[in-house]
Coordinates of C-alpha atoms in Angstrom, one line a residue:
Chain A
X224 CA -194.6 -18.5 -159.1
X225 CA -191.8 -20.4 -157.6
X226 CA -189.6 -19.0 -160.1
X227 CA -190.5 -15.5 -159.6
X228 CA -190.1 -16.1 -155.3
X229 CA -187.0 -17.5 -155.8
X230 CA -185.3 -14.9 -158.2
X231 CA -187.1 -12.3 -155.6
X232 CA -185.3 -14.1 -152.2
X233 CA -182.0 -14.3 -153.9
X234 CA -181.6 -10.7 -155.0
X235 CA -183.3 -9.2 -152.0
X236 CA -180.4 -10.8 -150.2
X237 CA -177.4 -9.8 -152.4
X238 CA -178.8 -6.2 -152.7
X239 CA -179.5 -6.1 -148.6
X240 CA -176.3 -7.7 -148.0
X241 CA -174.5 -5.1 -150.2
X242 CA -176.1 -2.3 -148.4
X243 CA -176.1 -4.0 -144.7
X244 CA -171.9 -4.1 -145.0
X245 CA -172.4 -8.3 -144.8
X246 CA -172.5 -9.7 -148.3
X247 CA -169.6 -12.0 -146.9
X248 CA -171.9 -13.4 -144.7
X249 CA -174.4 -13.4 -147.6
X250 CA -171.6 -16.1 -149.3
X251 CA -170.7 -18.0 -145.9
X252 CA -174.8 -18.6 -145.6
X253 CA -174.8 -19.2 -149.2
X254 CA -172.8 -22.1 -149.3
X255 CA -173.2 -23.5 -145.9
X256 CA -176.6 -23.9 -146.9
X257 CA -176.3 -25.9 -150.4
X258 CA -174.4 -28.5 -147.6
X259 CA -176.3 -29.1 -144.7
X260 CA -179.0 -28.8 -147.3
X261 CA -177.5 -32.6 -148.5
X262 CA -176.5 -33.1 -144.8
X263 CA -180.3 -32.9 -144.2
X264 CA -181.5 -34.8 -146.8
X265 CA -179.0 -38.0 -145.9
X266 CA -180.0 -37.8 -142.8
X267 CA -183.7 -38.0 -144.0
X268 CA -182.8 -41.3 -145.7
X269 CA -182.7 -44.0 -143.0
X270 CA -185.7 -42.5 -141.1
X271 CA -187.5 -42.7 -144.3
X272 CA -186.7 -46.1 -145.4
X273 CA -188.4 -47.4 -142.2
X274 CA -191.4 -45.8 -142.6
X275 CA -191.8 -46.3 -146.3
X276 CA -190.7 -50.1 -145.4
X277 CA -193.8 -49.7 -142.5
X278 CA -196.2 -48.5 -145.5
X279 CA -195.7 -51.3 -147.5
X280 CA -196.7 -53.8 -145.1
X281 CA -199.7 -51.3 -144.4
X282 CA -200.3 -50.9 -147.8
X283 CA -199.9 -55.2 -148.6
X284 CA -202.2 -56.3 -145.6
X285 CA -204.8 -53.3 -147.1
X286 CA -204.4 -51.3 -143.7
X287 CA -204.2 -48.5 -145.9
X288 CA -207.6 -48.7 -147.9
X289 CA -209.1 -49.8 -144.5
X290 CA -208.2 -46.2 -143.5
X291 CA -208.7 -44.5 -146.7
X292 CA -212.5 -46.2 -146.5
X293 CA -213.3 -44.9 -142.7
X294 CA -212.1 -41.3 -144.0
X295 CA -213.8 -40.8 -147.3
X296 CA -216.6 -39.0 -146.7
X297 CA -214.4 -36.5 -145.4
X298 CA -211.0 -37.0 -148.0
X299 CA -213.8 -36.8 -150.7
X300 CA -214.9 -33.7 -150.6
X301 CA -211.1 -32.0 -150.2
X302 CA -209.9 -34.6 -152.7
X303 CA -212.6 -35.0 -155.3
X304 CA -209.9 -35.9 -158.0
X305 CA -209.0 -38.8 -155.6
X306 CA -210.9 -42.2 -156.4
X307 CA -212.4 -42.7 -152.4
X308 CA -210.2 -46.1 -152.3
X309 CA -207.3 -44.9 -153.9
X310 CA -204.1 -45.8 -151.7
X311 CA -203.0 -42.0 -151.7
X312 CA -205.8 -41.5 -149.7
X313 CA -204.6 -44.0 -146.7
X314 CA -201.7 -42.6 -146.6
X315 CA -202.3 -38.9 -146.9
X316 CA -204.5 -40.0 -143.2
X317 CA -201.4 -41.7 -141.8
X318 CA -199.2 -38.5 -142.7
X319 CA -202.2 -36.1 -141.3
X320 CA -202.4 -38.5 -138.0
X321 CA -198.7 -38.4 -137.2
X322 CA -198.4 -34.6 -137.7
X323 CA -201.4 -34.5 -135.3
X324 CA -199.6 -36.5 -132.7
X325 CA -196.7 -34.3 -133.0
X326 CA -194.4 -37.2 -134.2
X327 CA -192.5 -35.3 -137.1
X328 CA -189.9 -37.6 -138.1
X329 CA -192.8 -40.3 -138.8
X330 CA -194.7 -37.3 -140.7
X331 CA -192.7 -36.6 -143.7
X332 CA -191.8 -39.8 -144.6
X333 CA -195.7 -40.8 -144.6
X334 CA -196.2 -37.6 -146.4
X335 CA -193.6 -38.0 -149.2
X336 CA -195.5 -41.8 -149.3
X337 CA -198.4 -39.7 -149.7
X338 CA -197.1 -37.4 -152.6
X339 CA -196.0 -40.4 -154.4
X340 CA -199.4 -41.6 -154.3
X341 CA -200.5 -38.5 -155.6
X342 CA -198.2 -38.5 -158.2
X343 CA -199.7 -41.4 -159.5
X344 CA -203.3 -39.5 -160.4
X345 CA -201.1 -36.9 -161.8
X346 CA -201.3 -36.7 -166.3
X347 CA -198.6 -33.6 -166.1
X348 CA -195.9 -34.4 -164.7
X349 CA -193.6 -31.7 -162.8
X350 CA -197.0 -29.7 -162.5
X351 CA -198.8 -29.7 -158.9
X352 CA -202.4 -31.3 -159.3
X353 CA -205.2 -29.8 -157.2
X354 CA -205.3 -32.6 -154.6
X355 CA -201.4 -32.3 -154.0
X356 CA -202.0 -28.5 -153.4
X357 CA -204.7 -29.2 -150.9
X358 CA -202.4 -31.6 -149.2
X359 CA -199.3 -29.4 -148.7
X360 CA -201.5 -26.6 -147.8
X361 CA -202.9 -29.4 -144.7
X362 CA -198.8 -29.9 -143.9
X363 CA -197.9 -26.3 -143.9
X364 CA -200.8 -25.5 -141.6
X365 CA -199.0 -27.7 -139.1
X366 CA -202.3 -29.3 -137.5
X367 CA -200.8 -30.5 -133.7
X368 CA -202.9 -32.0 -131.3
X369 CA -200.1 -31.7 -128.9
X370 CA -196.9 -29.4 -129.5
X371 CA -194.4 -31.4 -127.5
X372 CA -191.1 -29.4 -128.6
X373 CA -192.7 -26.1 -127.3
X374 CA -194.2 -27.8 -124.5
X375 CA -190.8 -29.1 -123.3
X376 CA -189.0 -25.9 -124.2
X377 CA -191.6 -24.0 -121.7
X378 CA -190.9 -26.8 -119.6
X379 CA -187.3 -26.5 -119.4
X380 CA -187.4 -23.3 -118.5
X381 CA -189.4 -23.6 -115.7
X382 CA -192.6 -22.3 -116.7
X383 CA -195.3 -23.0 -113.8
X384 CA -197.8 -24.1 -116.4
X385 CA -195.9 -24.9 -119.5
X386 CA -199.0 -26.6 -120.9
X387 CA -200.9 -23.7 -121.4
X388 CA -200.2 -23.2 -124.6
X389 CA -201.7 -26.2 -125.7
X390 CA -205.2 -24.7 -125.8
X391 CA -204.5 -21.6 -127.4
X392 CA -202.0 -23.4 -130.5
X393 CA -204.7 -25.9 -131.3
X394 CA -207.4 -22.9 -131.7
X395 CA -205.3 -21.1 -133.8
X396 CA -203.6 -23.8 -135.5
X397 CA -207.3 -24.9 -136.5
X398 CA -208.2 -21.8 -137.6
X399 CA -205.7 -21.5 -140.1
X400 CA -206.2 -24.8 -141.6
X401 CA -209.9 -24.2 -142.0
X402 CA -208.7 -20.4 -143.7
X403 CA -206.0 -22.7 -145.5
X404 CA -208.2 -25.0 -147.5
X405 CA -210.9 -22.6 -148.5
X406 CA -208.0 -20.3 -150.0
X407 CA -206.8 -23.8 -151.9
X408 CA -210.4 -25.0 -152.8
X409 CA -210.6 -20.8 -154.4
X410 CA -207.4 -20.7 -155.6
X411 CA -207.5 -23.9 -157.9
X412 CA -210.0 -22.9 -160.2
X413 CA -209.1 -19.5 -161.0
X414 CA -207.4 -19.4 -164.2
X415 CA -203.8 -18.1 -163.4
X416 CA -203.1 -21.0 -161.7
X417 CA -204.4 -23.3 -163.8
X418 CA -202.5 -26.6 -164.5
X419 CA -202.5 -25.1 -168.3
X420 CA -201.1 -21.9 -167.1
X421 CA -198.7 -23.5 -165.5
X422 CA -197.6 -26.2 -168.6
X423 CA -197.6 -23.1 -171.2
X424 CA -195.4 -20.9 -168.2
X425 CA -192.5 -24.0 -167.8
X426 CA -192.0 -23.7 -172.2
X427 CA -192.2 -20.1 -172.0
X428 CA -188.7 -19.7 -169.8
Chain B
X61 CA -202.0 -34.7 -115.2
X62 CA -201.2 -33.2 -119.2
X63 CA -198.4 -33.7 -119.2
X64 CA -198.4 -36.7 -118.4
X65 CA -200.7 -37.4 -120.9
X66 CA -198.3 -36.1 -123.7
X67 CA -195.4 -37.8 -122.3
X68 CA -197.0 -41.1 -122.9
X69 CA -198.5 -40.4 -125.8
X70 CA -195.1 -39.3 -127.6
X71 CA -193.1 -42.0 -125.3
X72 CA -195.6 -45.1 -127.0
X73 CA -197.5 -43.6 -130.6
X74 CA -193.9 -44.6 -132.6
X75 CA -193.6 -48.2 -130.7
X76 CA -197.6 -48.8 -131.2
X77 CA -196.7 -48.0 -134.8
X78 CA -193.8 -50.3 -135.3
X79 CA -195.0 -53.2 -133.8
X80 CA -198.9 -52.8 -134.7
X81 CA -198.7 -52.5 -138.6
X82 CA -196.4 -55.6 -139.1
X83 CA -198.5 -57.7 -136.4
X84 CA -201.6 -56.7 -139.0
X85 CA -200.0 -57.7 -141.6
X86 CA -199.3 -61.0 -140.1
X87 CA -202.5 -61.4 -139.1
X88 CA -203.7 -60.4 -143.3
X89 CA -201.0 -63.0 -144.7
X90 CA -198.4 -60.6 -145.8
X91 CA -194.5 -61.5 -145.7
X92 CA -193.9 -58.8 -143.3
X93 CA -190.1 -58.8 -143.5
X94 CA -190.2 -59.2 -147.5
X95 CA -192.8 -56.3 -147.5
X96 CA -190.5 -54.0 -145.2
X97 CA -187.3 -54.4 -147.4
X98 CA -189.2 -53.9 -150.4
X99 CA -191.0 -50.3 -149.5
X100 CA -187.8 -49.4 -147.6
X101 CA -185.4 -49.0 -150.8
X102 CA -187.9 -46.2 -152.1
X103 CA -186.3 -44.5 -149.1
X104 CA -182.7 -43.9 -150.7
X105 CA -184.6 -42.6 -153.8
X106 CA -186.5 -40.5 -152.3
X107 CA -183.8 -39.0 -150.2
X108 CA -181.5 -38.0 -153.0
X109 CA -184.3 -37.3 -155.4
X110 CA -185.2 -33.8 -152.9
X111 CA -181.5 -32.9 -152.8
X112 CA -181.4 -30.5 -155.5
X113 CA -185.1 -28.7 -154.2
X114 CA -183.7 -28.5 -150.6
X115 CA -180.4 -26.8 -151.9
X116 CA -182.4 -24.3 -154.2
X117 CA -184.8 -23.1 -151.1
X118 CA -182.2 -23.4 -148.4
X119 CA -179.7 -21.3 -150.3
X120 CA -182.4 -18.9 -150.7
X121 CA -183.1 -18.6 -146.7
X122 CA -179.9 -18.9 -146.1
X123 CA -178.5 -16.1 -148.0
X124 CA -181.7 -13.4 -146.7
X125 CA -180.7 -14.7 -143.1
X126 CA -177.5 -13.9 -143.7
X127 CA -178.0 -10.6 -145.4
X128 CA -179.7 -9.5 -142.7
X129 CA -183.0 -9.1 -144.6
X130 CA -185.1 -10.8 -142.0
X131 CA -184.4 -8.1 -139.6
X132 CA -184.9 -5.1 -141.5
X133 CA -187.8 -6.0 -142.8
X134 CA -189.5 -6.5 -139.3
X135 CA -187.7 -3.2 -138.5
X136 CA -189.5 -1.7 -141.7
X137 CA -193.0 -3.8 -140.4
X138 CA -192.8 -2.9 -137.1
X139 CA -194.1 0.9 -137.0
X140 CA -197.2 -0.6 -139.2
X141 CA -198.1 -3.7 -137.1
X142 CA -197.4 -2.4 -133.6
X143 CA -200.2 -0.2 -134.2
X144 CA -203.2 -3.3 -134.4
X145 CA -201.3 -4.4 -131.7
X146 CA -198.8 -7.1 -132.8
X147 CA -195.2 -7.0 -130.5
X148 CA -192.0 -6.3 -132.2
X149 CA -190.3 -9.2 -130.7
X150 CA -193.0 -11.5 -132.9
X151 CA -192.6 -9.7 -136.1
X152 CA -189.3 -11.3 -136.6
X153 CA -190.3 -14.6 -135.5
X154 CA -193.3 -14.2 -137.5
X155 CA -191.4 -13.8 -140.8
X156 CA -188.7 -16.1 -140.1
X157 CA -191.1 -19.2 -139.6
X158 CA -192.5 -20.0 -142.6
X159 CA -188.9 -19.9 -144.1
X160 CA -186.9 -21.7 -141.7
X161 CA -187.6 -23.9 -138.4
X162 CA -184.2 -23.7 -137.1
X163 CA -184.3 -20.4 -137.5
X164 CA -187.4 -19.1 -135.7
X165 CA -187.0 -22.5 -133.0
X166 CA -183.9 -19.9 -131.8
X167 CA -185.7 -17.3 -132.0
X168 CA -188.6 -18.8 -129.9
X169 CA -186.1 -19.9 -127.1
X170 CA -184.6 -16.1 -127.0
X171 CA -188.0 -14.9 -126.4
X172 CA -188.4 -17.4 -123.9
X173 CA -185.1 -16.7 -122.1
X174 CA -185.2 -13.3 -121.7
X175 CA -189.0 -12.5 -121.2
X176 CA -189.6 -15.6 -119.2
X177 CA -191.7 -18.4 -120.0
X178 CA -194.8 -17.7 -118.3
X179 CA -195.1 -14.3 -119.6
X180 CA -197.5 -13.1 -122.7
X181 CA -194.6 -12.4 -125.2
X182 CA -193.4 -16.6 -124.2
X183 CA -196.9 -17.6 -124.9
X184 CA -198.0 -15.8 -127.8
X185 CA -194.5 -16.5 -129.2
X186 CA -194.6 -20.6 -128.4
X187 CA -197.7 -20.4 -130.0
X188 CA -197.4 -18.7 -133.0
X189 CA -194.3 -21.3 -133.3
X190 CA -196.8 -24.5 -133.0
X191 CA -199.7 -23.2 -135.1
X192 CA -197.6 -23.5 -138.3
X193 CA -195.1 -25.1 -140.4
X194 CA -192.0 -24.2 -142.0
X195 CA -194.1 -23.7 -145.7
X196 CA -191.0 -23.5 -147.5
X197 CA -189.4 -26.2 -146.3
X198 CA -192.4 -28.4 -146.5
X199 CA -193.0 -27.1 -150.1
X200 CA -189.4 -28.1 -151.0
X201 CA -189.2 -31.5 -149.6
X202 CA -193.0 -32.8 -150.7
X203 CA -192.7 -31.3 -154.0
X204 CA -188.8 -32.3 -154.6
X205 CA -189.9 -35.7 -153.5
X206 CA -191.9 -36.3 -156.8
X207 CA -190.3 -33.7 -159.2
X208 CA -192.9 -31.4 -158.9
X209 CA -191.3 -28.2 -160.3
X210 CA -194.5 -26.1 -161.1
X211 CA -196.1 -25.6 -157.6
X212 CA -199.1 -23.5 -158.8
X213 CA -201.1 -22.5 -155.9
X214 CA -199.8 -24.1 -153.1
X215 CA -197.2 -20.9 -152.4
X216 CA -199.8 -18.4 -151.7
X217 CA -202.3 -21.1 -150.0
X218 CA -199.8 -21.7 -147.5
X219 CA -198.4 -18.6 -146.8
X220 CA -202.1 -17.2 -146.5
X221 CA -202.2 -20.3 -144.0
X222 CA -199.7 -18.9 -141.8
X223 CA -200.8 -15.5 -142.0
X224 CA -204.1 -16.6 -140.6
X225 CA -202.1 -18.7 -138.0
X226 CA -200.0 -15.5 -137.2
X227 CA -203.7 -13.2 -136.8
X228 CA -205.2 -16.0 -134.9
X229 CA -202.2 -16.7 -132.6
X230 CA -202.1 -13.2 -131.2
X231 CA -206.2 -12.6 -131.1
X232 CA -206.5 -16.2 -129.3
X233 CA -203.1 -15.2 -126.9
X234 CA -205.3 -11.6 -126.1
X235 CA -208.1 -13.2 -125.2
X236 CA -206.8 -15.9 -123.0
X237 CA -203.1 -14.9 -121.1
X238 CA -204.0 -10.8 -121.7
X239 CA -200.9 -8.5 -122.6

């Protein structure tokens, strides 16, 4: 799938570029783009050594199965493939809770914790499992209890009642995550994406 | 009164964090400092280990962006979705967020500028912002962190996501703030 997207995005933008007069700007973004990409993913490094330095105390004083236990009847039934104490699920909750309070910078550091976890339960390598699906699908949903950078962007300029929009982003921010993981739970199982599908597609190309 | 609320909830939640997991640990036996250094070197791994996802999806955004793409193909959306009612200030904003936050954040802020931030374009805009995350990005980052190459359904479960998000957003926006 990603393969085909990919290909798709990249011609889509040579071809419109062509036509639109701006393929030099098609370049420019190009390779400005592979840089800050790296610039980005330094800059990811510090913030994540602190919280992956954070887990690891959670993790060693069993914080994490703590959580994982008060969450399972939940975690179980979106990650049946998940033993209920595995350490994934703790820290799949601490990711989930700080995207909830809106701190991002704690969020994917936790997360990628989280992934690693999952990668652990995984037998194929380089191919998503079902539980991993579910859980990206829960970080692109973006739950928020509290969307501070909009918020403060209303804020700044000078809304009367920049928290208004509190209300209506946590309805619909809900509503998509419930829509999200019923269209994972349905897409798992049918057979075009099925992990095998997916092993026999990476020898094909 | 809210916003005072979120103010000390995002002025304290990181502190409560830092200082509450290694006083549990303390309290469970674990070296806390011997613990911290040990987790915290998966952190340079992990960092260069989602280099070469980030450059592939990046690149990608980048170039439509660039192109110009993003634009027409709201302009080519627009006679379509103006008719259930969606405004052609959010179509653009609505395709550029799933691909890139930086991206559709500037967008947001324009809309913000130039309609004002208390009127109905602001709102349903900031909202459609917050109900979401940037999929690809997410996609790249989490899946890049742990090699995961074939990313089987998780594309098109979270695109659907912020489809629904999109829908909701301006149904929810109607029926509160009004156009």
């Amino acid at each position: 799938m990603l393969n085909v997207i990919w290909l798709a995005l990249i011609i889509v933008a040579v071809v419109v570029g062509g036509i639109n007069g701006k393929i030099e700007d098609v370049t420019r973004a190009a390779i400005d783009s592979a840089g800050s990409s790296v610039t980005i993913a330094i800059g990811l490094i510090g913030v994540m050594a602190l919280w992956m330095g954070l887990m690891k105390i959670a993790e060693d004083s069993g914080l994490v199965r703590l959580l994982a236990k008060i969450i399972a009847p939940v975690m179980r039934r979106l990650f049946p493939d998940v033993p209920a104490d595995h350490p994934a699920m703790g820290s799949m909750l601490m990711n989930i809770t700080a995207n909830m309070l809106g701190l991002s910078n704690a969020a994917t550091p936790l997360g990628l914790k989280a992934m690693a976890d999952l990668d652990r339960l995984n037998p194929t390598p380089g191919v998503a499992t079902n539980a991993m699906c579910m859980f990206l699908t829960i970080n692109t949903a973006g739950v928020q209890l509290i969307p501070a950078t909009m918020v403060s962007i209303m804020a700044a300029a000078g809304s009367k009642d920049p928290t208004v929009i509190i209300g209506t982003t946590f309805a619909a921010t809900a509503i998509s995550l419930l829509f999200g993981l019923a269209a994972a739970k349905f897409l798992e199982v049918l057979p075009v994406f099925s992990v095998e599908n997916a092993a026999r597609e990476g020898k094909a190309s | 009164m809210i916003q005072n609320a979120i103010g000390f909830v995002s002025l304290w939640a990181i502190p409560a964090f830092l200082v509450g997991i290694p006083l549990y640990g303390v309290c469970r036996g674990v070296k806390v400092y011997e613990s911290f250094v040990e987790g915290a070197k998966e952190g340079f791994q992990v960092g260069v280990r989602i280099i070469p996802y980030l450059v592939a999806i990046l690149i990608a955004v980048g170039m439509l962006r660039g192109a110009g793409a993003i634009d027409l193909l709201a302009h080519w959306l627009d006679p379509v979705l103006s008719r259930v009612g969606m405004p052609a200030e959010i179509l653009a904003l609505a395709i550029m967020r799933p691909l890139s936050g930086s991206g559709s954040l500037g967008i947001v802020t324009e809309l913000v500028k130039t309609h004002g931030p208390d009127s109905f374009i602001a709102r349903l805009a900031a909202t459609a912002y917050a109900s979401t995350e940037t999929t690809f990005y997410v996609l790249a980052v989490y899946f890049g962190a742990v090699g995961i190459k074939k990313a089987r359904h998780a594309v098109l479960a979270g695109l659907f996501a912020d489809l629904v998000s999109l829908i909701a957003a301006l149904i929810i926006c109607r029926l509160v703030f009004g156009p």
